């Protein structure tokens, strides 16, 4: 069976990095065409450097393109208090030998989409603010039909983490999210409704940190930074938000969701960045319900699949890096 073509748009970011490790562990199941960086958790310089270093370290030998330096309208809102000054929980990866491609991420996405043959399409996995994707759709609306679906971490049917009702990736750039939501492209929203269950418990993080496994240990160290340096320490577990889109593509059976129409609040009021999931299927024609919002996940199977993959990836890396 033909492998799903994927481009990853991300803002590494601790959980973006762990998600890239999970993707690397499963890269034989996909055709990963590239990684695009976007300003979000940290500055575009830092998230781009992180994408290069993390991809090379975990064995993702794909082009990396540097993306938008900030949201469409407002100023960047960095999450250094969560991801640390370097964006990776103050964990150091070896400096990558490679560099970014010369095109801007939006042009890189465009070129990858237009060079496909007539029947081929690309899935976009987005784990940062949707700024690059919105720019792509505004500049080149004709590429819409080349996008099979966008599986993104962001938003929530209920709840928030930046405000009581807004999630970071959407809150940073709600105007971009609105452009993507109104595009008509099939969307799968992996929001806080599921990512707050898709976690690593403190004891699981500790075991990763204590392992001699080159992938498991650094992912444990990154997760441990978030777990011990933010209010998640009171939860005793840390969400690996950005692994969820990948987990959905590989193990959709561990999730439940509903068909919906997505919208987002772009006003400057207290509801800014709030995603609205219209679940009233009886009010809409079938084709209007172009999105799925994930609402529940099997936490234990998420943890089992993720942890097993990190150890397997590390085994394949042994000998490549000193432990
Ligand atoms: O709200 C969680 C999301 O915001 C994750 O993608 C995390 O990396 C940050 O970008
Ligand atoms: Ca992210």
CSV table of C-alpha atoms and ligand atoms in Angstrom, one decimal:
chain,number,residue,atom,x,y,z
A,1,UNK,CA,0.0,0.0,0.0
A,2,UNK,CA,1.2,3.5,-0.9
A,3,UNK,CA,2.8,5.3,2.1
A,4,UNK,CA,1.2,8.5,3.3
A,5,UNK,CA,3.2,11.6,2.2
A,6,UNK,CA,3.8,13.9,5.2
A,7,UNK,CA,5.2,17.3,5.8
A,8,UNK,CA,5.7,18.3,9.5
A,9,UNK,CA,5.2,22.0,10.5
A,10,UNK,CA,6.4,22.5,14.0
A,11,UNK,CA,7.9,24.8,16.7
A,12,UNK,CA,10.4,22.6,18.6
A,13,UNK,CA,9.5,22.7,21.6
A,14,UNK,CA,10.0,19.8,23.9
A,15,UNK,CA,6.8,18.0,22.9
A,16,UNK,CA,7.5,18.7,19.2
A,17,UNK,CA,10.9,17.1,19.6
A,18,UNK,CA,9.5,14.0,21.3
A,19,UNK,CA,6.9,13.8,18.5
A,20,UNK,CA,9.8,14.0,16.0
A,21,UNK,CA,11.4,11.1,17.8
A,22,UNK,CA,8.2,9.1,17.6
A,23,UNK,CA,7.9,10.0,13.9
A,24,UNK,CA,11.5,8.9,13.4
A,25,UNK,CA,10.8,5.6,15.1
A,26,UNK,CA,7.9,5.0,12.6
A,27,UNK,CA,9.4,6.7,9.5
A,28,UNK,CA,9.3,3.5,7.6
A,29,UNK,CA,5.5,3.7,7.7
A,30,UNK,CA,5.4,7.2,6.0
A,31,UNK,CA,7.1,9.1,3.3
A,32,UNK,CA,8.2,12.2,5.3
A,33,UNK,CA,9.0,14.9,2.7
A,34,UNK,CA,10.2,17.6,5.0
A,35,UNK,CA,10.0,19.7,8.2
A,36,UNK,CA,9.0,23.3,8.3
A,37,UNK,CA,9.6,25.5,11.3
A,38,UNK,CA,7.3,28.2,12.6
A,39,UNK,CA,7.8,30.8,15.4
A,40,UNK,CA,5.9,29.6,18.5
A,41,UNK,CA,7.5,28.1,21.6
A,42,UNK,CA,10.7,29.9,20.9
A,43,UNK,CA,12.0,32.4,18.2
A,44,UNK,CA,12.2,31.2,14.6
A,45,UNK,CA,16.0,31.1,14.9
A,46,UNK,CA,15.8,28.7,17.9
A,47,UNK,CA,13.0,26.5,16.7
A,48,UNK,CA,14.7,26.1,13.3
A,49,UNK,CA,18.0,25.2,14.8
A,50,UNK,CA,16.2,22.8,17.1
A,51,UNK,CA,14.3,21.2,14.2
A,52,UNK,CA,17.6,20.6,12.4
A,53,UNK,CA,19.4,19.2,15.4
A,54,UNK,CA,16.5,17.0,16.6
A,55,UNK,CA,15.8,15.6,13.1
A,56,UNK,CA,19.4,14.7,12.5
A,57,UNK,CA,19.9,13.2,16.0
A,58,UNK,CA,16.9,11.0,15.7
A,59,UNK,CA,17.7,10.0,12.1
A,60,UNK,CA,15.1,11.9,10.2
A,61,UNK,CA,17.1,12.6,7.0
A,62,UNK,CA,14.7,15.1,5.5
A,63,UNK,CA,15.0,18.8,4.3
A,64,UNK,CA,14.2,21.5,6.9
A,65,UNK,CA,12.8,24.9,5.8
A,66,UNK,CA,12.7,28.0,8.0
A,67,UNK,CA,9.2,29.6,8.3
A,68,UNK,CA,7.3,32.6,9.6
A,69,UNK,CA,9.0,34.7,12.2
A,70,UNK,CA,5.8,35.6,13.9
A,71,UNK,CA,2.0,35.4,13.8
A,72,UNK,CA,0.0,37.1,11.0
A,73,UNK,CA,-1.2,40.1,13.1
A,74,UNK,CA,0.1,40.1,16.7
A,75,UNK,CA,3.7,39.9,18.1
A,76,UNK,CA,5.2,36.5,18.9
A,77,UNK,CA,4.3,35.0,22.3
A,78,UNK,CA,7.1,32.7,23.2
A,79,UNK,CA,6.7,29.9,25.8
A,80,UNK,CA,10.2,30.0,27.3
A,81,UNK,CA,8.7,29.4,30.7
A,82,UNK,CA,7.6,26.0,29.5
A,83,UNK,CA,10.2,24.9,27.0
A,84,UNK,CA,13.3,26.7,28.4
A,85,UNK,CA,15.6,29.3,26.9
A,86,UNK,CA,16.8,27.0,24.2
A,87,UNK,CA,13.3,25.6,23.5
A,88,UNK,CA,14.2,22.0,24.3
A,89,UNK,CA,14.1,22.0,28.1
A,90,UNK,CA,17.7,23.1,28.3
A,91,UNK,CA,18.8,19.7,26.8
A,92,UNK,CA,21.6,19.9,24.3
A,93,UNK,CA,21.5,18.0,21.0
A,94,UNK,CA,24.6,17.6,18.9
A,95,UNK,CA,24.9,20.4,16.3
A,96,UNK,CA,23.5,19.2,13.0
A,97,UNK,CA,25.8,18.9,10.0
A,98,UNK,CA,23.0,20.0,7.7
A,99,UNK,CA,21.4,23.4,7.2
A,100,UNK,CA,18.0,24.7,6.2
A,101,UNK,CA,17.0,24.7,2.5
A,102,UNK,CA,17.2,28.1,0.8
A,103,UNK,CA,13.4,28.5,0.2
A,104,UNK,CA,11.2,29.9,2.9
A,105,UNK,CA,9.0,27.2,4.5
A,106,UNK,CA,5.9,28.5,2.7
A,107,UNK,CA,7.6,28.3,-0.7
A,108,UNK,CA,9.0,24.9,0.3
A,109,UNK,CA,5.5,23.6,1.1
A,110,UNK,CA,4.2,25.1,-2.2
A,111,UNK,CA,6.9,23.4,-4.3
A,112,UNK,CA,6.4,20.1,-2.6
A,113,UNK,CA,2.7,20.3,-3.3
A,114,UNK,CA,2.9,21.3,-6.9
A,115,UNK,CA,5.5,18.8,-7.8
A,116,UNK,CA,3.1,15.9,-6.9
A,117,UNK,CA,1.6,14.0,-9.7
A,118,UNK,CA,-2.2,14.4,-10.4
A,119,UNK,CA,-3.4,11.8,-8.0
A,120,UNK,CA,-0.8,12.3,-5.2
A,121,UNK,CA,-1.6,14.3,-2.1
A,122,UNK,CA,0.2,15.3,1.1
A,123,UNK,CA,-0.9,15.2,4.8
A,124,UNK,CA,0.3,18.1,6.9
A,125,UNK,CA,1.1,17.3,10.5
A,126,UNK,CA,1.1,20.7,12.3
A,127,UNK,CA,2.2,21.0,15.9
A,128,UNK,CA,2.8,24.7,16.2
A,129,UNK,CA,0.9,27.9,15.4
A,130,UNK,CA,-0.7,27.6,11.9
A,131,UNK,CA,1.0,30.7,10.5
A,132,UNK,CA,2.9,28.9,7.7
A,133,UNK,CA,-0.1,26.9,6.6
A,134,UNK,CA,-2.3,30.1,6.5
A,135,UNK,CA,0.3,31.9,4.4
A,136,UNK,CA,0.5,29.0,2.0
A,137,UNK,CA,-3.3,29.0,1.6
A,138,UNK,CA,-3.5,32.7,1.1
A,139,UNK,CA,-0.7,32.9,-1.4
A,140,UNK,CA,-1.4,29.7,-3.3
A,141,UNK,CA,-5.1,28.7,-2.8
A,142,UNK,CA,-4.8,26.4,-5.7
A,143,UNK,CA,-2.8,23.9,-3.6
A,144,UNK,CA,-5.8,23.1,-1.4
A,145,UNK,CA,-6.8,20.0,-3.4
A,146,UNK,CA,-3.2,18.7,-3.1
A,147,UNK,CA,-3.6,18.5,0.7
A,148,UNK,CA,-5.2,15.2,1.8
A,149,UNK,CA,-5.8,16.5,5.4
A,150,UNK,CA,-4.2,18.6,8.1
A,151,UNK,CA,-3.8,16.7,11.4
A,152,UNK,CA,-2.9,19.4,13.9
A,153,UNK,CA,-2.3,19.8,17.6
A,154,UNK,CA,-4.2,22.8,18.7
A,155,UNK,CA,-7.4,24.1,20.3
A,156,UNK,CA,-10.0,22.3,22.4
A,157,UNK,CA,-13.7,21.6,22.4
A,158,UNK,CA,-13.5,22.7,26.0
A,159,UNK,CA,-10.7,24.3,28.0
A,160,UNK,CA,-7.4,26.1,27.4
A,161,UNK,CA,-3.9,26.4,28.6
A,162,UNK,CA,-3.0,30.0,27.9
A,163,UNK,CA,-6.4,31.2,29.0
A,164,UNK,CA,-9.2,29.2,30.5
A,165,UNK,CA,-10.6,28.7,26.9
A,166,UNK,CA,-7.6,29.1,24.5
A,167,UNK,CA,-4.8,26.7,23.7
A,168,UNK,CA,-1.3,28.0,22.9
A,169,UNK,CA,-1.0,27.1,19.2
A,170,UNK,CA,-4.3,28.7,18.4
A,171,UNK,CA,-4.0,31.6,20.8
A,172,UNK,CA,-0.6,32.7,19.3
A,173,UNK,CA,-2.2,33.0,15.8
A,174,UNK,CA,-6.0,32.8,15.8
A,175,UNK,CA,-6.2,34.6,12.5
A,176,UNK,CA,-4.0,31.9,10.9
A,177,UNK,CA,-6.2,29.2,12.5
A,178,UNK,CA,-9.3,30.9,11.1
A,179,UNK,CA,-7.9,30.8,7.5
A,180,UNK,CA,-7.1,27.1,7.9
A,181,UNK,CA,-10.5,26.3,9.5
A,182,UNK,CA,-12.3,28.1,6.6
A,183,UNK,CA,-10.3,26.5,3.9
A,184,UNK,CA,-12.5,23.4,3.5
A,185,UNK,CA,-9.5,21.1,3.8
A,186,UNK,CA,-10.3,18.1,5.9
A,187,UNK,CA,-8.9,18.7,9.4
A,188,UNK,CA,-8.3,16.5,12.4
A,189,UNK,CA,-8.1,18.6,15.6
A,190,UNK,CA,-5.9,17.0,18.3
A,191,UNK,CA,-6.8,19.4,21.0
A,192,UNK,CA,-6.4,19.6,24.8
A,193,UNK,CA,-9.5,17.3,25.1
A,194,UNK,CA,-7.2,14.4,24.3
A,195,UNK,CA,-3.7,15.8,24.8
A,196,UNK,CA,-4.4,16.3,28.5
A,197,UNK,CA,-4.8,12.5,28.7
A,198,UNK,CA,-1.9,11.8,26.4
A,199,UNK,CA,0.8,12.2,29.0
A,200,UNK,CA,3.9,10.6,30.6
A,201,UNK,CA,3.6,10.0,34.3
A,202,UNK,CA,6.4,11.2,36.6
A,203,UNK,CA,7.6,7.6,37.2
A,204,UNK,CA,7.6,6.9,33.4
A,205,UNK,CA,9.7,10.1,32.8
A,206,UNK,CA,12.1,9.1,35.6
A,207,UNK,CA,12.6,5.7,34.0
A,208,UNK,CA,13.3,7.3,30.6
A,209,UNK,CA,15.8,9.7,32.2
A,210,UNK,CA,17.6,6.8,34.0
A,211,UNK,CA,17.8,4.7,30.9
A,212,UNK,CA,21.1,4.4,28.9
A,213,UNK,CA,19.0,4.6,25.7
A,214,UNK,CA,20.1,7.6,23.6
A,215,UNK,CA,16.5,8.4,22.4
A,216,UNK,CA,14.6,7.5,25.6
A,217,UNK,CA,17.0,9.4,27.9
A,218,UNK,CA,17.0,12.7,26.1
A,219,UNK,CA,13.2,12.6,25.6
A,220,UNK,CA,12.9,11.9,29.3
A,221,UNK,CA,15.2,14.8,30.2
A,222,UNK,CA,13.2,17.2,28.0
A,223,UNK,CA,9.9,16.0,29.5
A,224,UNK,CA,11.4,16.1,32.9
A,225,UNK,CA,12.3,19.8,32.5
A,226,UNK,CA,8.6,20.6,31.7
A,227,UNK,CA,7.4,18.3,34.4
A,228,UNK,CA,9.5,19.8,37.2
A,229,UNK,CA,9.7,23.4,36.1
A,230,UNK,CA,6.1,24.2,35.4
A,231,UNK,CA,2.8,23.8,37.1
A,232,UNK,CA,2.5,20.3,35.6
A,233,UNK,CA,4.6,19.2,38.6
A,234,UNK,CA,1.3,19.4,40.6
A,235,UNK,CA,-0.3,17.1,38.0
A,236,UNK,CA,2.5,14.6,38.3
A,237,UNK,CA,2.3,14.0,34.6
A,238,UNK,CA,3.3,15.9,31.5
A,239,UNK,CA,1.3,16.1,28.2
A,240,UNK,CA,3.2,15.1,25.1
A,241,UNK,CA,0.7,17.2,23.1
A,242,UNK,CA,2.5,17.0,19.7
A,243,UNK,CA,2.9,13.2,19.6
A,244,UNK,CA,-0.9,12.9,19.3
A,245,UNK,CA,-1.3,13.7,15.6
A,246,UNK,CA,1.3,11.0,14.9
A,247,UNK,CA,-0.4,8.6,17.3
A,248,UNK,CA,-3.7,9.3,15.5
A,249,UNK,CA,-2.2,8.5,12.1
A,250,UNK,CA,-0.6,5.3,13.4
A,251,UNK,CA,-3.2,4.1,16.0
A,252,UNK,CA,-6.5,5.8,15.3
A,253,UNK,CA,-8.3,3.1,17.2
A,254,UNK,CA,-7.1,4.5,20.5
A,255,UNK,CA,-9.0,7.7,20.0
A,256,UNK,CA,-12.7,8.7,19.8
A,257,UNK,CA,-13.8,11.8,18.1
A,258,UNK,CA,-16.8,13.5,16.4
A,259,UNK,CA,-17.4,15.2,13.0
A,260,UNK,CA,-17.5,18.9,13.4
A,261,UNK,CA,-17.2,22.4,11.9
A,262,UNK,CA,-14.3,24.4,13.5
A,263,UNK,CA,-14.2,28.1,14.1
A,264,UNK,CA,-12.1,30.4,16.2
A,265,UNK,CA,-12.6,33.7,18.1
A,266,UNK,CA,-10.2,36.4,16.7
A,267,UNK,CA,-11.4,39.3,18.8
A,268,UNK,CA,-9.1,40.9,21.3
A,269,UNK,CA,-11.4,40.1,24.2
A,270,UNK,CA,-11.0,37.4,26.9
A,271,UNK,CA,-12.2,34.7,24.5
A,272,UNK,CA,-9.4,35.4,21.9
A,273,UNK,CA,-8.1,32.1,20.5
A,274,UNK,CA,-11.1,30.1,21.7
A,275,UNK,CA,-11.9,27.3,19.3
A,276,UNK,CA,-15.5,26.5,18.7
A,277,UNK,CA,-16.5,22.9,17.7
A,278,UNK,CA,-20.0,22.8,16.2
A,279,UNK,CA,-21.2,19.2,16.9
A,280,UNK,CA,-24.7,19.8,15.8
A,281,UNK,CA,-24.5,17.4,12.8
A,282,UNK,CA,-28.3,17.6,12.3
A,283,UNK,CA,-27.9,21.3,11.4
A,284,UNK,CA,-25.4,20.7,8.5
A,285,UNK,CA,-25.0,18.9,5.2
A,286,UNK,CA,-22.5,16.0,5.3
A,287,UNK,CA,-19.9,17.8,3.3
A,288,UNK,CA,-19.9,20.8,5.6
A,289,UNK,CA,-18.7,18.6,8.5
A,290,UNK,CA,-15.2,18.5,7.1
A,291,UNK,CA,-13.4,18.1,10.4
A,292,UNK,CA,-13.0,15.7,13.2
A,293,UNK,CA,-12.3,16.7,16.8
A,294,UNK,CA,-10.7,14.1,19.0
A,295,UNK,CA,-12.4,13.9,22.3
A,296,UNK,CA,-11.0,10.9,24.1
A,297,UNK,CA,-7.9,8.7,24.1
A,298,UNK,CA,-6.7,5.4,25.7
A,299,UNK,CA,-4.0,6.8,27.9
A,300,UNK,CA,-2.3,3.6,28.7
A,301,UNK,CA,-2.0,2.5,25.1
A,302,UNK,CA,-0.7,6.0,24.1
A,303,UNK,CA,2.0,5.7,26.8
A,304,UNK,CA,2.8,2.1,25.8
A,305,UNK,CA,3.2,2.9,22.0
A,306,UNK,CA,5.2,6.1,22.7
A,307,UNK,CA,7.6,4.6,25.2
A,308,UNK,CA,8.2,1.4,23.3
A,309,UNK,CA,8.9,3.5,20.1
A,310,UNK,CA,11.5,5.7,22.0
A,311,UNK,CA,13.4,2.7,23.2
A,312,UNK,CA,13.3,1.0,19.8
A,313,UNK,CA,14.6,4.2,18.2
A,314,UNK,CA,17.4,4.5,20.7
A,315,UNK,CA,18.4,0.9,20.0
A,316,UNK,CA,18.7,1.7,16.3
A,317,UNK,CA,20.9,4.8,17.2
A,318,UNK,CA,23.4,2.9,19.5
A,319,UNK,CA,26.9,3.3,18.2
A,320,UNK,CA,26.0,6.4,16.3
A,321,UNK,CA,26.4,8.6,19.4
A,322,UNK,CA,28.4,8.2,22.5
A,323,UNK,CA,26.1,7.4,25.5
B,1,LIG,O1,-0.6,23.8,23.8
B,1,LIG,C1,0.4,22.9,23.5
B,1,LIG,C2,1.1,23.2,22.2
B,1,LIG,O2,1.7,24.5,22.3
B,1,LIG,C3,2.2,22.3,21.8
B,1,LIG,O3,2.3,22.2,20.4
B,1,LIG,C4,3.4,22.9,22.4
B,1,LIG,O4,4.6,22.5,21.7
B,1,LIG,C5,3.1,24.3,22.2
B,1,LIG,O5,3.5,24.6,20.8
B,2,LIG,CA1,4.4,22.6,19.4
